[in-house]
Coordinates of C-alpha atoms in Angstrom, one line a residue:
X42 CA -26.6 -16.6 -28.5
X43 CA -28.1 -13.1 -29.7
X44 CA -28.3 -12.5 -33.6
X45 CA -25.4 -10.1 -33.0
X46 CA -23.2 -12.5 -31.6
X47 CA -24.1 -15.4 -34.1
X48 CA -23.4 -12.9 -36.9
X49 CA -20.0 -12.2 -35.7
X50 CA -19.2 -15.6 -34.7
X51 CA -19.8 -16.7 -38.2
X52 CA -18.2 -13.8 -39.6
X53 CA -15.1 -14.8 -37.7
X54 CA -15.3 -18.5 -38.5
X55 CA -15.1 -17.5 -42.1
X56 CA -11.7 -16.1 -41.3
X57 CA -10.8 -18.6 -38.8
X58 CA -7.2 -19.0 -39.5
X59 CA -6.6 -15.2 -39.7
X60 CA -8.1 -15.1 -36.0
X61 CA -6.3 -17.6 -34.9
X62 CA -2.9 -16.2 -36.0
X63 CA -3.7 -13.2 -34.8
X64 CA -5.0 -14.1 -31.1
X65 CA -3.5 -17.5 -30.7
X66 CA 0.0 -16.4 -32.0
X67 CA 1.7 -19.1 -29.5
X68 CA 0.2 -21.8 -31.6
X69 CA 0.4 -23.3 -35.2
X70 CA -1.5 -24.9 -38.1
X71 CA -1.9 -28.6 -38.1
X72 CA -4.0 -29.9 -41.0
X73 CA -7.9 -28.7 -40.6
X74 CA -6.8 -27.6 -36.9
X75 CA -5.0 -24.8 -35.1
X76 CA -3.1 -26.1 -32.4
X77 CA -2.2 -24.1 -29.3
X78 CA -1.6 -24.9 -25.4
X79 CA -5.4 -22.9 -24.3
X80 CA -7.6 -20.2 -25.2
X81 CA -5.4 -17.6 -23.4
X82 CA -3.0 -18.3 -25.8
X83 CA -0.3 -20.4 -23.8
X84 CA 2.1 -22.5 -25.8
X85 CA 1.0 -25.7 -25.9
X86 CA -0.6 -28.5 -27.7
X87 CA -4.0 -29.1 -26.0
X88 CA -6.3 -26.9 -27.6
X89 CA -7.6 -27.2 -31.1
X90 CA -9.4 -24.9 -33.2
X91 CA -11.3 -26.3 -36.4
X92 CA -10.4 -24.0 -39.3
X93 CA -12.7 -25.3 -41.9
X94 CA -15.9 -27.5 -42.0
X95 CA -15.5 -30.9 -42.9
X96 CA -16.6 -32.3 -46.0
X97 CA -18.9 -34.8 -44.2
X98 CA -19.9 -35.3 -40.5
X99 CA -20.4 -32.5 -37.6
X100 CA -18.3 -29.5 -36.8
X101 CA -17.9 -26.2 -37.7
X102 CA -15.1 -23.6 -38.4
X103 CA -14.3 -21.6 -35.7
X104 CA -15.1 -24.0 -32.8
X105 CA -12.5 -25.2 -30.2
X106 CA -11.9 -27.7 -27.4
X107 CA -9.3 -27.7 -24.9
X108 CA -8.7 -31.4 -24.2
X109 CA -6.8 -30.6 -21.2
X110 CA -9.8 -29.1 -19.4
X111 CA -12.8 -29.6 -21.2
X112 CA -13.4 -26.2 -22.2
X113 CA -15.1 -25.2 -25.4
X114 CA -16.5 -22.5 -27.3
X115 CA -16.3 -20.4 -30.6
X116 CA -14.0 -17.5 -31.7
X117 CA -15.5 -14.8 -29.7
X118 CA -14.6 -16.9 -26.8
X119 CA -11.1 -16.9 -28.2
X120 CA -10.8 -12.8 -28.7
X121 CA -12.4 -12.4 -24.7
X122 CA -9.9 -14.9 -23.2
X123 CA -7.0 -14.1 -25.1
X124 CA -7.4 -10.3 -24.6
X125 CA -8.6 -10.6 -21.4
X126 CA -11.6 -8.7 -21.7
X127 CA -14.7 -8.9 -19.3
X128 CA -17.9 -7.0 -21.0
X129 CA -19.5 -8.7 -23.7
X130 CA -19.7 -5.1 -25.5
X131 CA -15.7 -5.0 -25.5
X132 CA -15.7 -8.3 -27.1
X133 CA -17.9 -7.0 -29.8
X134 CA -15.8 -3.8 -30.4
X135 CA -12.7 -5.9 -30.6
X136 CA -14.3 -8.4 -33.0
X137 CA -15.6 -5.4 -34.9
X138 CA -12.2 -3.8 -35.1
X139 CA -10.6 -7.2 -36.2
X140 CA -13.0 -7.3 -39.0
X141 CA -12.8 -4.0 -40.1
X142 CA -16.8 -3.5 -39.2
X143 CA -18.6 -0.1 -38.3
X144 CA -19.5 -0.3 -34.4
X145 CA -23.1 -1.8 -34.0
X146 CA -26.0 0.8 -33.6
X147 CA -27.7 -2.4 -32.0
X148 CA -25.3 -3.1 -29.3
X149 CA -27.6 -3.8 -26.3
X150 CA -27.6 -0.7 -23.8
X151 CA -27.3 -2.6 -20.6
X152 CA -28.5 -0.5 -17.5
X153 CA -25.9 -2.8 -15.5
X154 CA -22.8 -2.2 -17.3
X155 CA -20.2 -1.0 -15.1
X156 CA -19.1 2.3 -16.1
X157 CA -15.5 3.2 -17.4
X158 CA -13.1 3.8 -15.1
X159 CA -11.1 7.1 -15.5
X160 CA -7.7 6.6 -17.6
X161 CA -4.9 6.3 -15.0
X162 CA -7.0 5.9 -11.9
X163 CA -6.6 3.3 -9.3
X164 CA -10.1 1.8 -10.2
X165 CA -8.4 1.5 -13.8
X166 CA -5.1 -0.1 -12.4
X167 CA -7.6 -2.7 -10.4
X168 CA -9.3 -3.6 -13.6
X169 CA -6.6 -4.4 -15.1
X170 CA -5.0 -6.5 -13.0
X171 CA -8.1 -8.5 -12.5
X172 CA -8.0 -9.2 -16.4
X173 CA -4.6 -10.4 -16.1
X174 CA -3.5 -13.8 -15.4
X175 CA -0.9 -15.6 -13.3
X176 CA 2.7 -15.3 -14.9
X177 CA 3.3 -19.1 -14.8
X178 CA 4.3 -20.3 -18.1
X179 CA 3.6 -17.0 -19.9
X180 CA 6.1 -14.4 -21.9
X181 CA 6.4 -12.4 -18.5
X182 CA 7.6 -15.8 -16.5
X183 CA 10.4 -16.0 -19.7
X184 CA 11.3 -12.5 -19.6
X185 CA 11.9 -12.8 -15.6
X186 CA 14.0 -16.3 -16.6
X187 CA 16.1 -13.9 -19.3
X188 CA 16.7 -11.5 -16.3
X189 CA 18.4 -14.4 -14.1
X190 CA 15.1 -14.3 -12.3
X191 CA 14.0 -17.9 -11.4
X192 CA 12.7 -18.1 -8.0
X193 CA 9.1 -16.9 -8.5
X194 CA 7.3 -18.2 -5.7
X195 CA 4.9 -15.8 -3.6
X196 CA 4.4 -13.5 -6.8
X197 CA 0.8 -13.1 -6.5
X198 CA 1.3 -9.6 -7.1
X199 CA 2.8 -10.1 -10.6
X200 CA 0.6 -11.1 -13.7
X201 CA 0.6 -11.2 -17.3
X202 CA -1.6 -9.4 -19.8
X203 CA -1.1 -10.7 -23.4
X204 CA -2.5 -7.7 -25.4
X205 CA -2.2 -4.6 -22.9
X206 CA -2.8 -1.0 -24.6
X207 CA 0.0 1.2 -25.0
X208 CA -0.3 4.7 -26.4
X209 CA 2.9 6.2 -27.7
X210 CA 1.7 9.6 -27.9
X211 CA -1.6 11.4 -27.8
X212 CA -1.8 11.8 -31.7
X213 CA -0.5 8.3 -32.3
X214 CA -2.9 5.3 -32.5
X215 CA -2.8 2.7 -29.7
X216 CA -0.8 -0.3 -29.9
X217 CA -1.1 -3.5 -28.1
X218 CA 1.8 -5.6 -26.7
X219 CA 2.0 -8.4 -24.0
X220 CA 3.1 -6.8 -20.6
X221 CA 4.2 -7.7 -17.0
X222 CA 1.8 -6.4 -14.7
X223 CA 2.8 -5.7 -11.2
X224 CA 0.3 -4.5 -8.5
X225 CA 1.2 -1.4 -6.8
X226 CA -0.5 -1.9 -3.2
X227 CA -0.9 0.2 0.1
X228 CA 0.4 -0.8 3.7
X229 CA -3.2 -2.7 4.0
X230 CA -2.5 -4.7 0.7
X231 CA -5.2 -2.5 -1.4
X232 CA -4.1 -2.1 -5.2
X233 CA -3.6 1.5 -5.5
X234 CA -1.7 1.2 -9.0
X235 CA -0.1 -1.0 -11.3
X236 CA 3.2 -1.1 -13.3
X237 CA 3.4 -2.4 -16.8
X238 CA 6.6 -3.7 -18.4
X239 CA 5.5 -4.3 -22.0
X240 CA 7.6 -7.0 -23.8
X241 CA 8.8 -8.7 -26.6
X242 CA 6.3 -11.1 -28.1
X243 CA 9.0 -13.7 -27.7
X244 CA 9.8 -12.9 -24.0
X245 CA 13.5 -12.0 -25.0
X246 CA 13.3 -8.6 -23.4
X247 CA 11.1 -5.3 -23.2
X248 CA 9.1 -4.6 -26.2
X249 CA 10.6 -2.1 -28.8
X250 CA 9.1 0.9 -28.0
X251 CA 10.1 4.1 -26.8
X252 CA 8.7 3.8 -23.0
X253 CA 8.4 0.2 -22.2
X254 CA 7.4 1.0 -18.7
X255 CA 4.8 3.0 -17.1
X256 CA 3.1 3.3 -13.9
X257 CA -0.7 4.1 -13.2
X258 CA -2.6 4.9 -10.3
X259 CA -1.5 6.2 -6.9
X260 CA 2.3 5.3 -6.4
X261 CA 3.5 7.6 -3.7
X262 CA 4.2 5.7 -0.3
X263 CA 3.0 2.5 -2.1
X264 CA 5.0 -0.4 -3.6
X265 CA 5.1 -3.8 -5.2
X266 CA 5.4 -6.1 -2.4
X267 CA 6.4 -9.4 -2.1
X268 CA 6.2 -11.5 1.2
X269 CA 4.6 -10.4 4.4
X270 CA 6.3 -7.9 6.6
X271 CA 6.6 -8.3 10.4
X272 CA 9.7 -6.9 11.9
X273 CA 11.9 -6.6 9.0
X274 CA 12.0 -6.0 5.2
X275 CA 14.0 -4.7 2.4
X276 CA 13.0 -1.8 -0.1
X277 CA 14.6 -0.5 -3.0
X278 CA 13.6 1.2 -6.7
X279 CA 13.3 -1.1 -9.5
X280 CA 10.9 -4.4 -9.7
X281 CA 13.8 -6.8 -11.0
X282 CA 16.2 -5.3 -8.5
X283 CA 14.0 -6.6 -5.7
X284 CA 13.1 -9.9 -7.3
X285 CA 16.6 -10.3 -7.6
X286 CA 17.2 -10.1 -4.1
X287 CA 14.4 -12.3 -3.3
X288 CA 16.2 -15.1 -5.3
X289 CA 19.0 -15.3 -3.0
X290 CA 17.3 -14.2 0.3
X291 CA 13.9 -16.1 -0.4
X292 CA 12.2 -15.4 3.0
X293 CA 12.8 -11.4 3.5
X294 CA 10.0 -9.6 2.4
X295 CA 10.7 -7.0 -0.2
X296 CA 9.1 -3.7 -1.6
X297 CA 9.9 -2.1 -5.0
X298 CA 8.9 1.7 -4.9
X299 CA 9.5 1.8 -8.9
X300 CA 11.7 4.9 -8.4
X301 CA 14.2 6.9 -6.4
X302 CA 11.8 9.6 -5.7
X303 CA 9.4 6.8 -4.6
X304 CA 11.5 5.1 -2.7
X305 CA 12.4 8.0 -0.7
X306 CA 8.7 8.5 0.2
X307 CA 8.1 5.0 0.9
X308 CA 5.5 4.5 3.9
X309 CA 6.9 2.2 6.5
X310 CA 5.0 -0.6 8.4
X311 CA 4.4 0.3 11.9
X312 CA 5.5 -3.2 12.9
X313 CA 8.9 -2.4 11.4
X314 CA 11.8 -2.7 13.2
X315 CA 14.8 -3.1 10.8
X316 CA 14.8 -1.7 7.1
X317 CA 17.2 -2.9 4.4
X318 CA 17.8 -0.5 1.7
X319 CA 18.5 -1.9 -1.4
X320 CA 20.4 1.0 -3.4
X321 CA 21.1 1.7 -6.9
X322 CA 24.4 2.5 -7.4
X323 CA 24.1 6.2 -8.6
X324 CA 23.5 9.8 -7.8
X325 CA 19.7 9.4 -7.4
X326 CA 19.9 5.9 -5.8
X327 CA 22.2 7.6 -3.2
X328 CA 20.0 10.5 -2.5
X329 CA 16.9 8.3 -2.0
X330 CA 18.8 5.8 0.1
X331 CA 19.6 8.8 2.5
X332 CA 16.2 10.3 2.5
X333 CA 14.8 7.2 3.4
X334 CA 17.3 6.2 6.1
X335 CA 16.7 9.5 7.8
X336 CA 12.8 9.1 8.0
X337 CA 13.4 5.4 9.2
X338 CA 15.8 6.4 11.9
X339 CA 13.1 9.2 12.8
X340 CA 10.5 6.6 13.5
X341 CA 12.8 4.6 15.7
X342 CA 13.5 2.3 12.9
X343 CA 16.9 0.6 12.2
X344 CA 18.1 1.2 8.8
X345 CA 20.9 -0.7 7.1
X346 CA 22.2 -0.2 3.4
X347 CA 22.7 -2.9 0.9
X348 CA 25.2 -2.0 -1.9
X349 CA 25.4 -3.8 -5.3
X350 CA 28.8 -4.3 -6.6
X351 CA 27.6 -3.2 -10.1
X352 CA 24.5 -0.9 -10.9
X353 CA 22.0 -2.5 -9.1
X354 CA 21.3 -6.1 -7.7
X355 CA 19.7 -7.7 -11.1
X356 CA 23.1 -6.9 -12.6
X357 CA 25.0 -8.5 -9.7
X358 CA 22.6 -11.7 -10.1
X359 CA 23.3 -11.8 -14.0
X360 CA 27.0 -11.2 -13.8
X361 CA 27.8 -13.0 -10.4
X362 CA 25.3 -15.8 -10.2
X363 CA 23.2 -17.0 -7.1
X364 CA 25.8 -18.1 -4.9
X365 CA 28.4 -15.1 -5.3
X366 CA 25.5 -12.5 -4.8
X367 CA 24.1 -14.5 -1.8
X368 CA 27.8 -14.4 -0.3
X369 CA 28.1 -10.5 -1.2
X370 CA 24.7 -9.8 0.7
X371 CA 25.5 -12.2 3.9
X372 CA 28.1 -10.0 5.1
X373 CA 26.0 -7.0 4.7
X374 CA 22.9 -8.5 6.8
X375 CA 22.6 -8.0 10.6
X376 CA 24.3 -11.1 12.1
X377 CA 20.7 -12.5 13.7
X378 CA 19.4 -12.1 9.6
X379 CA 22.1 -14.4 8.1
X380 CA 20.5 -17.5 9.9
X381 CA 17.2 -15.9 9.2
X382 CA 16.8 -15.2 5.8
X383 CA 19.6 -17.0 3.8
X384 CA 18.7 -20.6 2.7
X385 CA 21.7 -22.2 4.5
X386 CA 23.7 -21.4 7.7
X387 CA 27.0 -19.9 7.4
X388 CA 29.9 -22.6 8.5
X389 CA 33.0 -20.9 10.2
X390 CA 36.2 -22.6 9.2
X391 CA 37.6 -24.7 12.2

């Protein structure tokens, strides 16, 4: 370890409990240790961080071990993993910020360091997605479950970042909130952008900020996609709307365009033969559905509208439940798709 890193690790160890409370907020103190699920701040009890050096014997404050995986390290590793950082220089900068230290003039100037990506660019979006982790057992999963979305198979396009930057305004300081990160991809699966939903730290809903949803990168024509499209797919506006549809039609590929304007301009796969348009029940949703229908028909694709009983299909899922929503959708599907995409075949009364 370099002299600079050793000095930072020692300074962080002097404030080990404060570091843990800040970066490992899902844990708790137990005697001389901080107990948490893992170094990425997952709730649990398998990782322990030493808060104080013992009176006698080996061990140093700030050292941690994960009994489940065998991982171990110091508080610089905690900062790197919990914040999803890649470059060591970024870890150093975050440690300096926490310790309220001036940025070191002795940081190594590596000629191989990856240059910063332009703010809001597809490359910046790809880096954010790469730094995030799967949503399993995270605040993002908790949030989706509070929205009634419990079928989370094939959701590789969704990830979680524990401390995603949020800038309220150009003149206001940057904040950090946990966030659900959704990859916006092209027809070929290339990440062109991401959609961020900043979350309440307890996962009970969106973060209490002015604009808890924002996208970055190139969205026009692209979408958050779940499932592999062959000849049939469903498209709609909101991420939660389309995930709700997947809950009750779990093998139907879906695309969330993220807004009415983007839904109207969604690019359609060349193999597509039938398109279900899950409209939102408002004027903008109606106009988007009309525009996309016209484009689909002009391309020789059959277009069928799916209408919610309430404002959108996530509202329906929460108000009606799985079975009633599935029944409401079955009567809107083409007959050949009822058996193909619903979990149970329709049984006619004798």
